[in-house]
Amino acid sequence: MMMKKKKKKKKKKKKKKKKKKKKKKKDSFYDDQLLLGHYSGPALGNPSQSTSLHYMNPYQMNAYAMALKAVGEIIQDYDSDKMFPALGFGAKLPPDGQVSHEFPLNGNIENPYCNGMEGILKAYHQSLKTVQLYGPTNFAPVVNHVAKYAAAVQDGSQYFVLLIITDGVISDMAQTKGAIAAKLPMSIIIVGVGQAEFDAMVELDGDDIRISSRGKLAERDIVQFVPFRDYMDRTGNHVLSMARLAKDVLAEIPDQLILYMKNRGIKPCPLPPPYEEPGPEDQDHTQTTPI
C-alpha cells in the first residue's frame, strides 16, 4: 500500500511540471512575423574572396550570417510556424541580368518563405552562387513589401519585424523615409556591417530626432540601427558578439509594440486556459464510455 501511495505522489509531481511547461509555451497574445532584407551590392566584393563581407568561409560565419543568426534565433521563438520570407536587394538576377531590389533569396517568387534560421542561411548562401552583386542600395522596396503585409493585419493579432542587414550606403533616403510606416504594426531593425559611414542610418533610427517625410513627423519611432563592428569581441569570441548584438537590437521592440497597441486602443487577448492532462478518473471514464 505504502509503495503504491508513493508512486502516485511521484506521478502527481511530474504532472504539475508538465502543466507548467505547456502554459509557458502558450503565453503570448500576438504572432510575431520576422522578415529579412539583406543587401547584396558590389561594394561588398566577390563572395569567393576573403575581402568580401559576404565571404563564405567554411570555418567561420561572415558578419551577415552572424547578425542574422543572432537576431533571428531569438525572434523566431515568437513566430507560430517559424516560416520567414527572406528578400535580397542590390543584385542582377539570372537569366537576363535584371537588377532587383526585392528578390526572394530562395529563388521562389511565389513562395519566398524559408524554414527557420537554418532555412534562411541556406537560401542566403545559395543566392550568393546564383546572383551577381550590383547597386545601388535601395531600402524602400523591401520596406514597402513588409508594410503591405502589415497593412492587412491591424487588429493586434500580428506584429511584423523587418531585419535589414546592409553595408550602410543607402541610395534612396527620401523614398525610404516615406515608406517607413510608423502607423502600421511593424518595427525595423537595421544592422550595419563593414567600415562604411553610417550617418544616414543614424538619421533613420530617430532616437534623438523623430523621422519626418514631406513635413510630417512619424507617429512613433520604429527603427533601431546598430553598427555590427561595435559588437565584435576583440578576443574573437563570436558567441559573445552575437549575444550583445541581439540584446541591443531587440531592446526597443517591446516598447514599440506596446505603443502601437496603446495608440490603437488594442487590448491583449485573454490567455487560453492552461493545458491540463487528463487525470486517472478521466482516463477511466474514457475507457468505459461506449463509442
Coordinates of C-alpha atoms in Angstrom, one line a residue:
M1 CA 0.0 0.0 0.0
M2 CA 2.7 2.5 1.0
M3 CA 4.6 1.8 -2.2
K4 CA 1.5 2.4 -4.3
K5 CA 0.9 5.7 -2.5
K6 CA 4.4 6.9 -3.0
K7 CA 4.2 6.0 -6.7
K8 CA 1.0 8.1 -7.0
K9 CA 2.6 11.1 -5.4
K10 CA 5.6 10.9 -7.7
K11 CA 3.2 10.8 -10.7
K12 CA 1.4 13.9 -9.4
K13 CA 4.6 15.9 -9.2
K14 CA 5.5 15.0 -12.7
K15 CA 2.1 16.1 -13.9
K16 CA 2.5 19.5 -12.3
K17 CA 5.8 20.1 -14.0
K18 CA 4.4 19.2 -17.5
K19 CA 1.5 21.5 -16.9
K20 CA 3.8 24.5 -16.2
K21 CA 5.9 23.9 -19.3
K22 CA 2.8 23.8 -21.6
K23 CA 1.4 27.0 -20.1
K24 CA 4.7 28.9 -20.7
K25 CA 4.6 27.9 -24.4
K26 CA 1.2 29.4 -24.9
D27 CA 1.9 32.6 -23.1
S28 CA 1.6 35.1 -26.0
F29 CA -1.1 37.4 -27.3
Y30 CA 0.2 38.1 -30.7
D31 CA 2.1 36.3 -33.5
D32 CA 5.4 37.9 -34.4
Q33 CA 6.5 37.8 -38.1
L34 CA 10.2 38.2 -38.9
L35 CA 11.1 39.3 -42.5
L36 CA 14.6 39.6 -43.7
G37 CA 16.1 42.0 -46.2
H38 CA 19.8 41.9 -47.0
Y39 CA 22.0 44.0 -49.3
S40 CA 24.0 42.2 -51.9
G41 CA 25.6 45.1 -53.7
P42 CA 29.0 45.3 -55.5
A43 CA 30.7 47.3 -52.7
L44 CA 30.7 44.1 -50.7
G45 CA 33.0 42.3 -53.2
N46 CA 33.1 38.8 -54.6
P47 CA 31.8 36.3 -52.1
S48 CA 34.6 33.9 -53.1
Q49 CA 37.3 36.3 -51.9
S50 CA 38.2 36.8 -48.3
T51 CA 38.0 40.6 -48.6
S52 CA 34.2 40.4 -49.2
L53 CA 31.7 40.9 -46.4
H54 CA 29.8 38.0 -48.0
Y55 CA 32.9 35.8 -48.0
M56 CA 31.7 32.2 -47.5
N57 CA 34.4 30.9 -45.1
P58 CA 33.8 27.2 -44.4
Y59 CA 35.2 27.5 -40.9
Q60 CA 33.5 30.8 -39.7
M61 CA 30.3 32.7 -40.4
N62 CA 30.6 36.1 -42.0
A63 CA 29.2 39.3 -40.4
Y64 CA 25.9 39.0 -42.4
A65 CA 25.3 35.4 -41.2
M66 CA 26.3 36.3 -37.6
A67 CA 23.9 39.2 -37.5
L68 CA 21.1 37.2 -39.0
K69 CA 21.6 34.3 -36.6
A70 CA 22.0 36.5 -33.5
V71 CA 18.7 38.4 -34.0
G72 CA 16.7 35.7 -35.9
E73 CA 17.2 32.9 -33.4
I74 CA 15.5 34.9 -30.7
I75 CA 12.7 36.4 -32.7
Q76 CA 11.8 33.1 -34.3
D77 CA 10.6 31.8 -30.9
Y78 CA 7.7 34.3 -31.1
D79 CA 6.6 33.1 -34.5
S80 CA 4.0 30.3 -34.6
D81 CA 5.2 28.4 -37.7
K82 CA 8.8 29.6 -38.0
M83 CA 8.4 30.3 -41.7
F84 CA 10.1 33.5 -42.8
P85 CA 10.2 35.4 -46.1
A86 CA 13.8 36.4 -46.9
L87 CA 14.5 39.0 -49.5
G88 CA 17.6 40.3 -51.1
F89 CA 18.3 43.7 -52.8
G90 CA 21.1 45.1 -54.9
A91 CA 21.8 42.3 -57.4
K92 CA 21.4 41.2 -61.0
L93 CA 19.3 38.1 -61.3
P94 CA 19.5 35.2 -63.8
P95 CA 18.8 34.6 -66.6
D96 CA 18.7 38.1 -68.1
G97 CA 20.7 40.0 -65.5
Q98 CA 17.9 42.3 -64.5
V99 CA 18.7 44.5 -61.4
S100 CA 16.4 43.8 -58.5
H101 CA 15.9 45.4 -55.1
E102 CA 13.3 42.9 -53.9
F103 CA 14.1 39.3 -54.8
P104 CA 13.5 36.1 -52.8
L105 CA 16.7 34.5 -51.5
N106 CA 15.4 31.0 -52.2
G107 CA 14.7 32.0 -55.8
N108 CA 10.9 31.2 -55.4
I109 CA 8.8 34.3 -56.3
E110 CA 5.6 32.5 -55.4
N111 CA 6.8 31.3 -52.0
P112 CA 9.8 33.3 -50.6
Y113 CA 9.4 31.6 -47.2
C114 CA 12.3 29.8 -45.5
N115 CA 12.0 27.2 -42.8
G116 CA 13.6 28.8 -39.6
M117 CA 17.1 30.3 -39.4
E118 CA 18.8 27.3 -40.9
G119 CA 16.5 27.7 -44.0
I120 CA 17.3 31.4 -44.3
L121 CA 21.1 30.8 -44.0
K122 CA 20.9 28.1 -46.6
A123 CA 18.9 30.3 -49.0
Y124 CA 21.3 33.2 -48.4
H125 CA 24.4 31.1 -49.2
Q126 CA 22.7 29.6 -52.3
S127 CA 21.7 33.1 -53.6
L128 CA 25.4 34.2 -53.5
K129 CA 26.2 31.5 -56.0
T130 CA 23.4 32.5 -58.4
V131 CA 23.1 36.3 -58.4
Q132 CA 25.6 39.0 -59.4
L133 CA 26.1 41.6 -56.7
Y134 CA 25.0 45.1 -58.0
G135 CA 24.0 48.5 -56.7
P136 CA 22.5 50.9 -55.8
T137 CA 21.3 50.3 -52.2
N138 CA 17.6 50.9 -52.1
F139 CA 15.7 50.1 -48.9
A140 CA 12.2 51.4 -49.9
P141 CA 11.1 48.4 -52.0
V142 CA 11.8 46.0 -49.1
V143 CA 10.2 48.3 -46.5
N144 CA 7.1 48.7 -48.8
H145 CA 6.9 44.9 -49.2
V146 CA 6.6 44.4 -45.4
A147 CA 4.3 47.4 -45.0
K148 CA 1.9 45.8 -47.4
Y149 CA 1.6 42.7 -45.2
A150 CA 1.3 44.8 -42.0
A151 CA -1.4 47.0 -43.5
A152 CA -3.6 43.9 -43.9
V153 CA -3.4 42.9 -40.2
Q154 CA -4.1 45.8 -37.9
D155 CA -6.1 44.1 -35.2
G156 CA -3.2 43.3 -32.9
S157 CA -3.0 39.6 -33.7
Q158 CA 0.3 40.0 -35.6
Y159 CA 3.3 42.3 -35.4
F160 CA 6.0 42.4 -38.1
V161 CA 9.7 42.8 -37.6
L162 CA 11.9 43.6 -40.7
L163 CA 15.6 42.9 -40.2
I164 CA 17.7 44.7 -42.8
I165 CA 21.4 43.8 -43.0
T166 CA 23.5 46.3 -45.1
D167 CA 26.8 48.0 -45.6
G168 CA 25.0 51.3 -44.8
V169 CA 25.4 53.2 -48.1
I170 CA 21.7 54.0 -48.7
S171 CA 20.7 55.5 -52.1
D172 CA 17.0 56.2 -51.6
M173 CA 16.8 58.1 -48.3
A174 CA 13.7 60.2 -49.2
Q175 CA 11.8 57.2 -50.5
T176 CA 12.7 55.1 -47.5
K177 CA 11.6 57.8 -45.1
G178 CA 8.2 57.9 -46.9
A179 CA 8.0 54.1 -46.8
I180 CA 8.6 53.8 -43.1
A181 CA 5.1 53.2 -42.0
A182 CA 5.1 54.2 -38.3
K183 CA 1.3 53.7 -38.1
L184 CA 1.4 50.0 -39.0
P185 CA 2.2 47.0 -36.7
M186 CA 5.8 46.8 -37.7
S187 CA 9.3 47.6 -36.5
I188 CA 12.6 47.8 -38.5
I189 CA 15.9 46.6 -37.3
I190 CA 19.0 47.7 -39.3
V191 CA 22.3 46.1 -38.7
G192 CA 25.2 47.8 -40.5
V193 CA 28.2 45.7 -41.4
G194 CA 31.7 46.7 -42.6
Q195 CA 33.5 50.0 -42.2
A196 CA 31.1 52.4 -44.0
E197 CA 29.9 55.7 -42.7
F198 CA 26.5 55.1 -41.1
D199 CA 25.3 58.7 -40.8
A200 CA 22.2 58.0 -42.9
M201 CA 21.3 55.0 -40.7
V202 CA 21.5 57.1 -37.6
E203 CA 19.1 59.6 -39.1
L204 CA 16.7 56.7 -39.9
D205 CA 16.9 55.5 -36.3
G206 CA 15.2 58.6 -35.0
D207 CA 16.1 58.2 -31.3
D208 CA 17.1 61.9 -31.0
I209 CA 15.0 63.4 -33.7
R210 CA 11.7 61.8 -34.9
I211 CA 11.9 60.8 -38.5
S212 CA 9.9 63.0 -40.9
S213 CA 8.8 62.8 -44.5
R214 CA 7.2 65.6 -46.5
G215 CA 7.0 67.7 -43.4
K216 CA 5.1 65.1 -41.4
L217 CA 6.6 63.6 -38.2
A218 CA 6.4 59.9 -37.8
E219 CA 3.8 58.8 -35.2
R220 CA 6.3 56.7 -33.4
D221 CA 10.0 55.6 -33.7
I222 CA 10.0 52.1 -35.2
V223 CA 13.6 51.9 -36.5
Q224 CA 16.5 50.6 -34.5
F225 CA 20.0 50.8 -36.0
V226 CA 23.3 49.3 -34.7
P227 CA 26.7 49.0 -36.4
F228 CA 27.9 45.4 -36.1
R229 CA 31.6 46.5 -35.7
D230 CA 30.7 47.9 -32.3
Y231 CA 29.9 44.4 -31.1
M232 CA 32.9 42.5 -32.4
D233 CA 34.7 40.9 -29.5
R234 CA 38.4 41.6 -29.6
T235 CA 39.3 38.1 -28.5
G236 CA 37.4 36.7 -31.4
N237 CA 34.5 35.3 -29.3
H238 CA 31.7 35.4 -31.9
V239 CA 29.1 33.9 -29.5
L240 CA 29.6 36.9 -27.1
S241 CA 29.5 39.4 -30.1
M242 CA 26.2 37.9 -31.2
A243 CA 24.7 37.9 -27.7
R244 CA 25.5 41.6 -27.3
L245 CA 24.1 42.5 -30.7
A246 CA 20.8 40.6 -30.1
K247 CA 20.3 42.3 -26.7
D248 CA 20.7 45.8 -28.1
V249 CA 18.8 45.5 -31.4
L250 CA 15.8 43.8 -29.7
A251 CA 15.7 46.2 -26.7
E252 CA 13.2 48.7 -28.3
I253 CA 10.8 46.2 -29.9
P254 CA 8.6 45.5 -26.8
D255 CA 8.1 49.3 -26.3
Q256 CA 7.4 49.8 -30.0
L257 CA 4.8 47.0 -30.0
I258 CA 3.1 48.3 -26.8
L259 CA 2.9 51.8 -28.1
Y260 CA 1.3 50.6 -31.3
M261 CA -1.3 48.7 -29.2
K262 CA -1.9 51.7 -27.0
N263 CA -2.3 54.1 -29.9
R264 CA -4.9 51.8 -31.5
G265 CA -6.7 51.0 -28.2
I266 CA -6.0 47.3 -28.7
K267 CA -6.0 45.2 -25.6
P268 CA -4.2 41.9 -25.3
C269 CA -6.4 38.8 -26.0
P270 CA -7.0 36.8 -22.9
L271 CA -4.7 33.8 -22.5
P272 CA -6.1 30.4 -23.2
P273 CA -6.8 28.2 -20.2
P274 CA -3.7 26.3 -19.0
Y275 CA -3.3 22.9 -20.6
E276 CA -4.3 20.0 -18.3
E277 CA -3.5 16.4 -18.9
P278 CA -6.4 14.0 -18.3
G279 CA -6.3 12.6 -14.8
P280 CA -6.7 8.9 -13.8
E281 CA -10.5 9.5 -13.4
D282 CA -10.9 11.0 -16.9
Q283 CA -8.8 8.1 -18.4
D284 CA -11.0 5.5 -16.7
H285 CA -14.1 7.4 -17.9
T286 CA -12.7 7.5 -21.4
Q287 CA -12.1 3.7 -21.4
T288 CA -15.5 2.8 -20.1
T289 CA -17.6 5.2 -22.3
P290 CA -19.1 3.3 -25.2
I291 CA -18.1 4.5 -28.7

